[in-house]
PDB file of C-alpha atoms and ligand atoms in Angstrom:
ATOM      1  CA  MET K   1      -0.078   0.460   0.165  1.00  0.00           C
ATOM      2  CA  PRO K   2       1.592   3.479  -1.087  1.00  0.00           C
ATOM      3  CA  LEU K   3       2.257   5.956   1.931  1.00  0.00           C
ATOM      4  CA  HIS K   4       0.725   9.445   0.801  1.00  0.00           C
ATOM      5  CA  VAL K   5       1.863  13.162   2.418  1.00  0.00           C
ATOM      6  CA  ARG K   6       0.331  16.079   2.302  1.00  0.00           C
ATOM      7  CA  VAL K   7       0.815  19.381   3.594  1.00  0.00           C
ATOM      8  CA  LEU K   8      -2.315  20.925   4.809  1.00  0.00           C
ATOM      9  CA  GLY K   9      -0.708  24.429   5.139  1.00  0.00           C
ATOM     10  CA  SER K  10       2.704  25.597   6.839  1.00  0.00           C
ATOM     11  CA  SER K  11       3.060  29.047   7.763  1.00  0.00           C
ATOM     12  CA  SER K  12       3.620  30.956  11.293  1.00  0.00           C
ATOM     13  CA  SER K  13      -0.203  31.174   9.973  1.00  0.00           C
ATOM     14  CA  GLY K  14      -0.700  27.395  10.945  1.00  0.00           C
ATOM     15  CA  ASN K  15       0.715  23.775  10.605  1.00  0.00           C
ATOM     16  CA  CYS K  16      -0.956  20.708  10.035  1.00  0.00           C
ATOM     17  CA  THR K  17       0.907  17.598   7.735  1.00  0.00           C
ATOM     18  CA  VAL K  18      -1.156  14.425   7.328  1.00  0.00           C
ATOM     19  CA  VAL K  19       0.218  11.333   6.389  1.00  0.00           C
ATOM     20  CA  TRP K  20      -1.783   8.376   5.467  1.00  0.00           C
ATOM     21  CA  ASP K  21      -1.823   5.071   3.958  1.00  0.00           C
ATOM     22  CA  GLY K  22      -5.398   5.070   2.246  1.00  0.00           C
ATOM     23  CA  THR K  23      -6.537   3.529   5.393  1.00  0.00           C
ATOM     24  CA  HIS K  24      -4.640   4.744   8.350  1.00  0.00           C
ATOM     25  CA  ALA K  25      -4.024   8.548   9.064  1.00  0.00           C
ATOM     26  CA  LEU K  26      -1.302  10.277  11.201  1.00  0.00           C
ATOM     27  CA  LEU K  27      -1.312  14.559  11.222  1.00  0.00           C
ATOM     28  CA  VAL K  28       1.356  16.493  12.387  1.00  0.00           C
ATOM     29  CA  ASP K  29       0.670  19.253  14.135  1.00  0.00           C
ATOM     30  CA  CYS K  30      -2.718  20.490  14.100  1.00  0.00           C
ATOM     31  CA  GLY K  31      -2.143  24.338  13.892  1.00  0.00           C
ATOM     32  CA  PHE K  32      -5.602  25.182  12.029  1.00  0.00           C
ATOM     33  CA  SER K  33      -9.340  25.486  12.587  1.00  0.00           C
ATOM     34  CA  PRO K  34     -11.514  22.236  13.220  1.00  0.00           C
ATOM     35  CA  ARG K  35     -13.415  23.414  10.007  1.00  0.00           C
ATOM     36  CA  TYR K  36     -10.475  24.100   7.708  1.00  0.00           C
ATOM     37  CA  THR K  37      -8.679  20.836   9.031  1.00  0.00           C
ATOM     38  CA  PHE K  38     -11.892  18.462   8.518  1.00  0.00           C
ATOM     39  CA  ARG K  39     -12.878  19.543   5.074  1.00  0.00           C
ATOM     40  CA  ASN K  40      -9.190  19.251   4.074  1.00  0.00           C
ATOM     41  CA  LEU K  41      -8.844  15.262   5.455  1.00  0.00           C
ATOM     42  CA  ARG K  42     -12.569  15.196   4.258  1.00  0.00           C
ATOM     43  CA  VAL K  43     -10.654  15.876   0.454  1.00  0.00           C
ATOM     44  CA  LEU K  44      -8.688  13.336   0.848  1.00  0.00           C
ATOM     45  CA  GLY K  45     -11.450  10.849   1.531  1.00  0.00           C
ATOM     46  CA  LEU K  46     -10.112  10.928   5.771  1.00  0.00           C
ATOM     47  CA  GLY K  47     -12.757  10.587   8.511  1.00  0.00           C
ATOM     48  CA  PRO K  48     -12.379  10.407  12.217  1.00  0.00           C
ATOM     49  CA  SER K  49     -12.166   6.554  12.028  1.00  0.00           C
ATOM     50  CA  ASN K  50      -8.845   7.331   9.825  1.00  0.00           C
ATOM     51  CA  LEU K  51      -6.970   8.915  12.272  1.00  0.00           C
ATOM     52  CA  THR K  52      -4.698   6.601  14.446  1.00  0.00           C
ATOM     53  CA  GLY K  53      -3.378  10.051  16.762  1.00  0.00           C
ATOM     54  CA  VAL K  54      -1.397  13.654  16.263  1.00  0.00           C
ATOM     55  CA  LEU K  55       2.121  14.143  16.648  1.00  0.00           C
ATOM     56  CA  ILE K  56       2.732  17.275  18.543  1.00  0.00           C
ATOM     57  CA  THR K  57       6.281  19.014  17.394  1.00  0.00           C
ATOM     58  CA  HIS K  58       6.255  22.280  19.883  1.00  0.00           C
ATOM     59  CA  THR K  59       3.510  24.122  21.805  1.00  0.00           C
ATOM     60  CA  HIS K  60       4.072  27.073  19.945  1.00  0.00           C
ATOM     61  CA  GLY K  61       0.660  28.450  18.647  1.00  0.00           C
ATOM     62  CA  ASP K  62       0.628  28.187  15.135  1.00  0.00           C
ATOM     63  CA  HIS K  63       1.093  24.192  15.676  1.00  0.00           C
ATOM     64  CA  PHE K  64      -1.955  23.285  17.695  1.00  0.00           C
ATOM     65  CA  ASN K  65      -5.287  24.513  17.891  1.00  0.00           C
ATOM     66  CA  GLU K  66      -7.239  23.764  20.975  1.00  0.00           C
ATOM     67  CA  GLY K  67     -10.305  22.988  18.556  1.00  0.00           C
ATOM     68  CA  VAL K  68      -8.870  20.066  16.801  1.00  0.00           C
ATOM     69  CA  LEU K  69      -7.468  19.069  19.847  1.00  0.00           C
ATOM     70  CA  GLY K  70     -11.421  18.757  21.615  1.00  0.00           C
ATOM     71  CA  PHE K  71     -12.436  17.085  18.503  1.00  0.00           C
ATOM     72  CA  LEU K  72      -9.646  14.493  18.461  1.00  0.00           C
ATOM     73  CA  VAL K  73     -10.297  14.103  22.257  1.00  0.00           C
ATOM     74  CA  GLU K  74     -13.716  13.623  21.793  1.00  0.00           C
ATOM     75  CA  TRP K  75     -13.179  10.707  19.026  1.00  0.00           C
ATOM     76  CA  ARG K  76     -10.445   9.287  21.126  1.00  0.00           C
ATOM     77  CA  VAL K  77      -7.598   9.889  18.287  1.00  0.00           C
ATOM     78  CA  PRO K  78      -4.282   9.731  20.711  1.00  0.00           C
ATOM     79  CA  ILE K  79      -2.629  12.817  20.953  1.00  0.00           C
ATOM     80  CA  CYS K  80       1.201  12.211  21.156  1.00  0.00           C
ATOM     81  CA  ALA K  81       4.379  13.964  21.932  1.00  0.00           C
ATOM     82  CA  PRO K  82       7.735  13.707  23.839  1.00  0.00           C
ATOM     83  CA  GLU K  83       7.419  14.135  27.505  1.00  0.00           C
ATOM     84  CA  SER K  84       8.740  17.575  27.918  1.00  0.00           C
ATOM     85  CA  VAL K  85       6.217  18.956  25.334  1.00  0.00           C
ATOM     86  CA  ALA K  86       3.319  17.123  26.580  1.00  0.00           C
ATOM     87  CA  ALA K  87       4.151  18.499  30.026  1.00  0.00           C
ATOM     88  CA  ASP K  88       3.750  22.130  28.410  1.00  0.00           C
ATOM     89  CA  LEU K  89       1.034  21.354  25.797  1.00  0.00           C
ATOM     90  CA  ILE K  90      -0.890  20.205  29.455  1.00  0.00           C
ATOM     91  CA  LYS K  91       0.024  23.673  30.633  1.00  0.00           C
ATOM     92  CA  ARG K  92      -1.805  25.339  27.884  1.00  0.00           C
ATOM     93  CA  SER K  93      -4.992  22.957  26.888  1.00  0.00           C
ATOM     94  CA  PRO K  94      -7.666  22.154  28.250  1.00  0.00           C
ATOM     95  CA  ALA K  95      -7.959  19.326  25.382  1.00  0.00           C
ATOM     96  CA  ALA K  96      -4.676  17.936  26.280  1.00  0.00           C
ATOM     97  CA  ARG K  97      -5.316  18.021  29.710  1.00  0.00           C
ATOM     98  CA  THR K  98      -8.770  16.197  29.369  1.00  0.00           C
ATOM     99  CA  ALA K  99      -6.585  13.478  27.032  1.00  0.00           C
ATOM    100  CA  ALA K 100      -4.417  12.714  29.656  1.00  0.00           C
ATOM    101  CA  ASN K 101      -6.885  12.149  32.300  1.00  0.00           C
ATOM    102  CA  GLU K 102      -8.730   9.775  29.902  1.00  0.00           C
ATOM    103  CA  GLY K 103      -5.253   7.797  28.921  1.00  0.00           C
ATOM    104  CA  LEU K 104      -5.226   9.642  25.414  1.00  0.00           C
ATOM    105  CA  LEU K 105      -2.049  11.430  26.005  1.00  0.00           C
ATOM    106  CA  ARG K 106       0.806   9.066  25.023  1.00  0.00           C
ATOM    107  CA  THR K 107       4.309  10.192  25.302  1.00  0.00           C
ATOM    108  CA  PHE K 108       7.131   8.574  23.438  1.00  0.00           C
ATOM    109  CA  CYS K 109       9.468   6.029  25.202  1.00  0.00           C
ATOM    110  CA  ASP K 110      13.502   5.984  24.476  1.00  0.00           C
ATOM    111  CA  GLY K 111      12.365   8.195  21.821  1.00  0.00           C
ATOM    112  CA  SER K 112       9.414   5.924  19.639  1.00  0.00           C
ATOM    113  CA  LEU K 113       6.265   4.870  19.914  1.00  0.00           C
ATOM    114  CA  GLU K 114       4.310   2.498  17.655  1.00  0.00           C
ATOM    115  CA  ILE K 115       1.150   4.086  16.546  1.00  0.00           C
ATOM    116  CA  ALA K 116      -1.507   1.635  14.677  1.00  0.00           C
ATOM    117  CA  TRP K 117       0.534   0.925  11.379  1.00  0.00           C
ATOM    118  CA  PHE K 118       3.069   3.553  11.997  1.00  0.00           C
ATOM    119  CA  ASP K 119       6.330   3.587  13.850  1.00  0.00           C
ATOM    120  CA  VAL K 120       7.433   6.843  14.970  1.00  0.00           C
ATOM    121  CA  GLY K 121      10.478   8.234  16.135  1.00  0.00           C
ATOM    122  CA  CYS K 122      11.307  11.742  17.853  1.00  0.00           C
ATOM    123  CA  PHE K 123      14.640  13.916  17.862  1.00  0.00           C
ATOM    124  CA  GLU K 124      14.853  17.142  19.297  1.00  0.00           C
ATOM    125  CA  VAL K 125      15.357  20.154  17.122  1.00  0.00           C
ATOM    126  CA  PRO K 126      17.034  23.507  18.004  1.00  0.00           C
ATOM    127  CA  HIS K 127      14.294  26.274  18.440  1.00  0.00           C
ATOM    128  CA  ASP K 128      12.898  28.284  21.187  1.00  0.00           C
ATOM    129  CA  SER K 129      10.366  26.813  22.704  1.00  0.00           C
ATOM    130  CA  PRO K 130       8.846  25.773  25.588  1.00  0.00           C
ATOM    131  CA  GLY K 131       9.170  22.279  26.518  1.00  0.00           C
ATOM    132  CA  GLY K 132      11.827  21.901  23.144  1.00  0.00           C
ATOM    133  CA  CYS K 133      10.617  21.252  19.926  1.00  0.00           C
ATOM    134  CA  TYR K 134      11.267  17.832  18.177  1.00  0.00           C
ATOM    135  CA  GLY K 135      10.935  16.383  14.365  1.00  0.00           C
ATOM    136  CA  TYR K 136       9.358  12.741  13.790  1.00  0.00           C
ATOM    137  CA  ALA K 137      10.666  10.147  11.136  1.00  0.00           C
ATOM    138  CA  ILE K 138       8.016   8.439  10.842  1.00  0.00           C
ATOM    139  CA  ALA K 139       8.032   4.523   9.390  1.00  0.00           C
ATOM    140  CA  HIS K 140       5.202   2.825   8.195  1.00  0.00           C
ATOM    141  CA  VAL K 141       5.871  -0.863   8.163  1.00  0.00           C
ATOM    142  CA  GLU K 142       3.817  -3.471   5.928  1.00  0.00           C
ATOM    143  CA  GLY K 143       5.195  -6.909   6.278  1.00  0.00           C
ATOM    144  CA  GLN K 144       8.896  -6.413   4.847  1.00  0.00           C
ATOM    145  CA  THR K 145       8.312  -3.032   3.214  1.00  0.00           C
ATOM    146  CA  ARG K 146       9.177   0.009   5.530  1.00  0.00           C
ATOM    147  CA  ARG K 147       8.485   3.235   3.789  1.00  0.00           C
ATOM    148  CA  THR K 148       9.521   6.264   5.573  1.00  0.00           C
ATOM    149  CA  VAL K 149       8.660   9.880   5.456  1.00  0.00           C
ATOM    150  CA  SER K 150      10.754  12.550   7.603  1.00  0.00           C
ATOM    151  CA  VAL K 151       9.105  15.959   9.137  1.00  0.00           C
ATOM    152  CA  ALA K 152      10.837  19.110  10.786  1.00  0.00           C
ATOM    153  CA  THR K 153       9.150  22.108  10.720  1.00  0.00           C
ATOM    154  CA  ASP K 154      10.750  24.510  12.873  1.00  0.00           C
ATOM    155  CA  VAL K 155      14.337  24.327  12.555  1.00  0.00           C
ATOM    156  CA  GLY K 156      16.324  26.773  14.575  1.00  0.00           C
ATOM    157  CA  PHE K 157      20.130  25.036  13.035  1.00  0.00           C
ATOM    158  CA  THR K 158      20.989  21.990  11.377  1.00  0.00           C
ATOM    159  CA  GLY K 159      23.788  19.489  12.200  1.00  0.00           C
ATOM    160  CA  GLU K 160      25.198  16.082  12.402  1.00  0.00           C
ATOM    161  CA  HIS K 161      22.405  14.835  14.605  1.00  0.00           C
ATOM    162  CA  LEU K 162      19.739  15.886  12.645  1.00  0.00           C
ATOM    163  CA  ARG K 163      20.894  14.895   9.289  1.00  0.00           C
ATOM    164  CA  ALA K 164      21.162  11.116  10.385  1.00  0.00           C
ATOM    165  CA  ARG K 165      17.361  11.386  11.056  1.00  0.00           C
ATOM    166  CA  PHE K 166      16.671  12.362   7.826  1.00  0.00           C
ATOM    167  CA  THR K 167      19.440  10.164   5.821  1.00  0.00           C
ATOM    168  CA  ASP K 168      17.881   7.119   3.802  1.00  0.00           C
ATOM    169  CA  THR K 169      13.983   8.315   4.228  1.00  0.00           C
ATOM    170  CA  ASP K 170      11.498   7.891   1.155  1.00  0.00           C
ATOM    171  CA  ALA K 171      10.443  11.534   2.019  1.00  0.00           C
ATOM    172  CA  ILE K 172      11.405  15.013   3.788  1.00  0.00           C
ATOM    173  CA  VAL K 173       9.217  17.840   4.792  1.00  0.00           C
ATOM    174  CA  PHE K 174      11.599  19.999   5.886  1.00  0.00           C
ATOM    175  CA  GLU K 175      11.614  24.228   6.900  1.00  0.00           C
ATOM    176  CA  SER K 176      12.753  26.417   4.062  1.00  0.00           C
ATOM    177  CA  ASN K 177      11.626  29.935   6.438  1.00  0.00           C
ATOM    178  CA  HIS K 178      13.448  32.484   5.243  1.00  0.00           C
ATOM    179  CA  ASP K 179      15.091  34.477   2.527  1.00  0.00           C
ATOM    180  CA  PRO K 180      18.612  36.473   4.733  1.00  0.00           C
ATOM    181  CA  MET K 181      18.020  39.330   2.028  1.00  0.00           C
ATOM    182  CA  MET K 182      14.266  39.693   2.902  1.00  0.00           C
ATOM    183  CA  LEU K 183      15.077  39.312   6.167  1.00  0.00           C
ATOM    184  CA  GLU K 184      17.175  41.575   6.311  1.00  0.00           C
ATOM    185  CA  ASN K 185      15.248  44.164   4.785  1.00  0.00           C
ATOM    186  CA  SER K 186      12.255  43.519   6.351  1.00  0.00           C
ATOM    187  CA  GLY K 187      11.875  46.227   8.727  1.00  0.00           C
ATOM    188  CA  ARG K 188      11.259  43.738  11.604  1.00  0.00           C
ATOM    189  CA  PRO K 189      13.549  44.828  14.705  1.00  0.00           C
ATOM    190  CA  GLU K 190      16.850  43.596  14.981  1.00  0.00           C
ATOM    191  CA  TRP K 191      16.209  41.445  18.171  1.00  0.00           C
ATOM    192  CA  LEU K 192      13.657  39.046  16.059  1.00  0.00           C
ATOM    193  CA  LYS K 193      16.010  39.182  12.805  1.00  0.00           C
ATOM    194  CA  GLN K 194      18.263  37.908  15.273  1.00  0.00           C
ATOM    195  CA  ARG K 195      16.161  35.370  17.111  1.00  0.00           C
ATOM    196  CA  ILE K 196      14.853  34.170  13.722  1.00  0.00           C
ATOM    197  CA  ARG K 197      18.430  33.886  12.252  1.00  0.00           C
ATOM    198  CA  LYS K 198      20.108  31.941  15.276  1.00  0.00           C
ATOM    199  CA  ILE K 199      17.480  29.737  17.215  1.00  0.00           C
ATOM    200  CA  GLY K 200      14.250  30.321  15.470  1.00  0.00           C
ATOM    201  CA  HIS K 201      13.912  29.533  11.254  1.00  0.00           C
ATOM    202  CA  LEU K 202      15.855  28.151   8.587  1.00  0.00           C
ATOM    203  CA  SER K 203      16.904  30.758   5.699  1.00  0.00           C
ATOM    204  CA  ASN K 204      16.987  29.091   2.262  1.00  0.00           C
ATOM    205  CA  GLN K 205      20.426  28.272   1.467  1.00  0.00           C
ATOM    206  CA  GLN K 206      20.462  26.564   5.436  1.00  0.00           C
ATOM    207  CA  CYS K 207      17.928  23.766   3.458  1.00  0.00           C
ATOM    208  CA  ALA K 208      19.366  23.577   0.347  1.00  0.00           C
ATOM    209  CA  GLY K 209      22.579  23.189   1.930  1.00  0.00           C
ATOM    210  CA  PHE K 210      21.745  20.299   4.552  1.00  0.00           C
ATOM    211  CA  LEU K 211      19.310  18.542   2.124  1.00  0.00           C
ATOM    212  CA  ALA K 212      22.217  18.152  -0.082  1.00  0.00           C
ATOM    213  CA  ASP K 213      23.959  17.257   2.400  1.00  0.00           C
ATOM    214  CA  VAL K 214      21.600  14.399   3.815  1.00  0.00           C
ATOM    215  CA  PHE K 215      21.376  13.456   0.044  1.00  0.00           C
ATOM    216  CA  HIS K 216      25.250  12.638   0.101  1.00  0.00           C
ATOM    217  CA  HIS K 217      25.157  10.415   2.730  1.00  0.00           C
ATOM    218  CA  SER K 218      22.122   8.465   1.974  1.00  0.00           C
ATOM    219  CA  THR K 219      22.285   5.198   0.043  1.00  0.00           C
ATOM    220  CA  ARG K 220      19.579   6.867  -2.461  1.00  0.00           C
ATOM    221  CA  PRO K 221      18.333  10.014  -2.239  1.00  0.00           C
ATOM    222  CA  PRO K 222      14.411  10.428  -1.440  1.00  0.00           C
ATOM    223  CA  ALA K 223      11.297  10.316  -3.732  1.00  0.00           C
ATOM    224  CA  ALA K 224      10.469  14.025  -2.345  1.00  0.00           C
ATOM    225  CA  VAL K 225      11.296  17.070  -0.694  1.00  0.00           C
ATOM    226  CA  VAL K 226       8.178  19.483   0.217  1.00  0.00           C
ATOM    227  CA  LEU K 227       9.799  22.586   1.424  1.00  0.00           C
ATOM    228  CA  ALA K 228       7.660  23.668   4.479  1.00  0.00           C
ATOM    229  CA  HIS K 229       7.201  26.974   7.185  1.00  0.00           C
ATOM    230  CA  ILE K 230       7.786  29.338   4.055  1.00  0.00           C
ATOM    231  CA  SER K 231       7.962  33.185   5.204  1.00  0.00           C
ATOM    232  CA  GLN K 232       4.839  35.356   3.645  1.00  0.00           C
ATOM    233  CA  THR K 233       6.743  38.420   4.469  1.00  0.00           C
ATOM    234  CA  CYS K 234      10.948  37.421   4.407  1.00  0.00           C
ATOM    235  CA  ASN K 235      10.269  35.100   1.360  1.00  0.00           C
ATOM    236  CA  THR K 236       8.834  33.872  -1.669  1.00  0.00           C
ATOM    237  CA  ASN K 237       7.593  29.856  -2.932  1.00  0.00           C
ATOM    238  CA  ALA K 238       9.703  30.726  -6.321  1.00  0.00           C
ATOM    239  CA  LEU K 239      13.187  31.335  -3.855  1.00  0.00           C
ATOM    240  CA  ALA K 240      12.783  28.506  -1.587  1.00  0.00           C
ATOM    241  CA  LEU K 241      12.174  26.036  -4.616  1.00  0.00           C
ATOM    242  CA  GLU K 242      14.852  28.118  -6.604  1.00  0.00           C
ATOM    243  CA  CYS K 243      17.344  27.598  -3.980  1.00  0.00           C
ATOM    244  CA  THR K 244      16.752  23.972  -3.323  1.00  0.00           C
ATOM    245  CA  HIS K 245      15.995  22.725  -6.227  1.00  0.00           C
ATOM    246  CA  GLY K 246      19.012  24.710  -8.112  1.00  0.00           C
ATOM    247  CA  GLU K 247      21.522  23.009  -4.757  1.00  0.00           C
ATOM    248  CA  LEU K 248      20.136  19.623  -5.142  1.00  0.00           C
ATOM    249  CA  HIS K 249      20.556  19.812  -9.298  1.00  0.00           C
ATOM    250  CA  ARG K 250      24.448  21.223  -8.442  1.00  0.00           C
ATOM    251  CA  ASN K 251      24.749  18.049  -6.488  1.00  0.00           C
ATOM    252  CA  GLY K 252      24.124  15.146  -9.181  1.00  0.00           C
ATOM    253  CA  PHE K 253      20.169  14.914  -7.110  1.00  0.00           C
ATOM    254  CA  SER K 254      18.241  16.029 -10.187  1.00  0.00           C
ATOM    255  CA  ARG K 255      15.556  13.275  -9.593  1.00  0.00           C
ATOM    256  CA  THR K 256      14.258  14.179  -6.388  1.00  0.00           C
ATOM    257  CA  LEU K 257      10.806  16.052  -6.396  1.00  0.00           C
ATOM    258  CA  VAL K 258      10.822  19.237  -4.952  1.00  0.00           C
ATOM    259  CA  VAL K 259       7.434  20.479  -3.550  1.00  0.00           C
ATOM    260  CA  GLU K 260       6.159  23.850  -2.347  1.00  0.00           C
ATOM    261  CA  SER K 261       3.851  24.022   0.557  1.00  0.00           C
ATOM    262  CA  PHE K 262       1.465  27.043   1.208  1.00  0.00           C
ATOM    263  CA  ARG K 263       0.363  29.089   3.845  1.00  0.00           C
ATOM    264  CA  MET K 264      -3.553  28.081   3.602  1.00  0.00           C
ATOM    265  CA  THR K 265      -3.899  25.733   0.613  1.00  0.00           C
ATOM    266  CA  ALA K 266      -3.113  22.262   0.746  1.00  0.00           C
ATOM    267  CA  ASN K 267      -0.046  21.203  -1.219  1.00  0.00           C
ATOM    268  CA  LYS K 268       0.584  18.442  -4.076  1.00  0.00           C
ATOM    269  CA  VAL K 269       0.334  15.105  -2.626  1.00  0.00           C
ATOM    270  CA  VAL K 270       3.631  13.423  -2.603  1.00  0.00           C
ATOM    271  CA  THR K 271       3.274   9.145  -2.932  1.00  0.00           C
ATOM    272  CA  VAL K 272       5.785   6.897  -1.916  1.00  0.00           C
ATOM    273  CA  LYS K 273       5.031   3.299  -3.726  1.00  0.00           C
TER     274      LYS K 273
HETATM  275 ZN1  LIG B   1       5.682  27.161  13.365  1.00  0.00          ZN
HETATM  276 ZN1  LIG B   2       7.557  27.385  16.741  1.00  0.00          ZN
END
């Protein structure tokens, strides 16, 4: 059964990605309204009975929506997160507290968690969020076949430990947040620019360089890369696409599909066969 990935939307206004095999679906974050989220899932033929869990990366407001969490608890869909993120989420979200009381808040043990057909690993990502920020390596296991998708949407900086979580994956969702010149000229206060550069988000060039490095360390390049959390004011989709596409092409990886995501429009479905 092929595995599909679609970013329903990604920016500082909201983030939600769905990974599904036709029957079982996992959400990574749920930062949009219930109306937007469930309408977009319905388009894919996915309803409450298909949802096996939501993975929360961190507790910034663009990554979880109280209304969506409320519906998920009502439908008995587990909310899944590493211990520190779950603890912070409980402080901020009454629905998460209800989930905890009803045994629906699941935390990772030694960095991994099994959710229906999915075998999920979590890894910490540098980003200035209380409770920390995490990326997810999602494996879909079907007999001898293992398909993998790695996701990290808010990344302060990259390093070798992060590279290891993205090598040899079938599809990657990764942040390409800003163009350095557009950020410099954005009129934002200096402290905010510094925060974004140092511990907030990755530039197009940092994203492209990281991905080329991941590809060089992989036995086979992934089928597709989705560029996420593209800034609306300090970037354009064309610049983000051109930067990663160009870098991968220069490094001899022109066969991988590079896909853009949008602020509040679902992107092209990526399928891993
Ligand atoms: Zn974010
Ligand atoms: Zn964030």
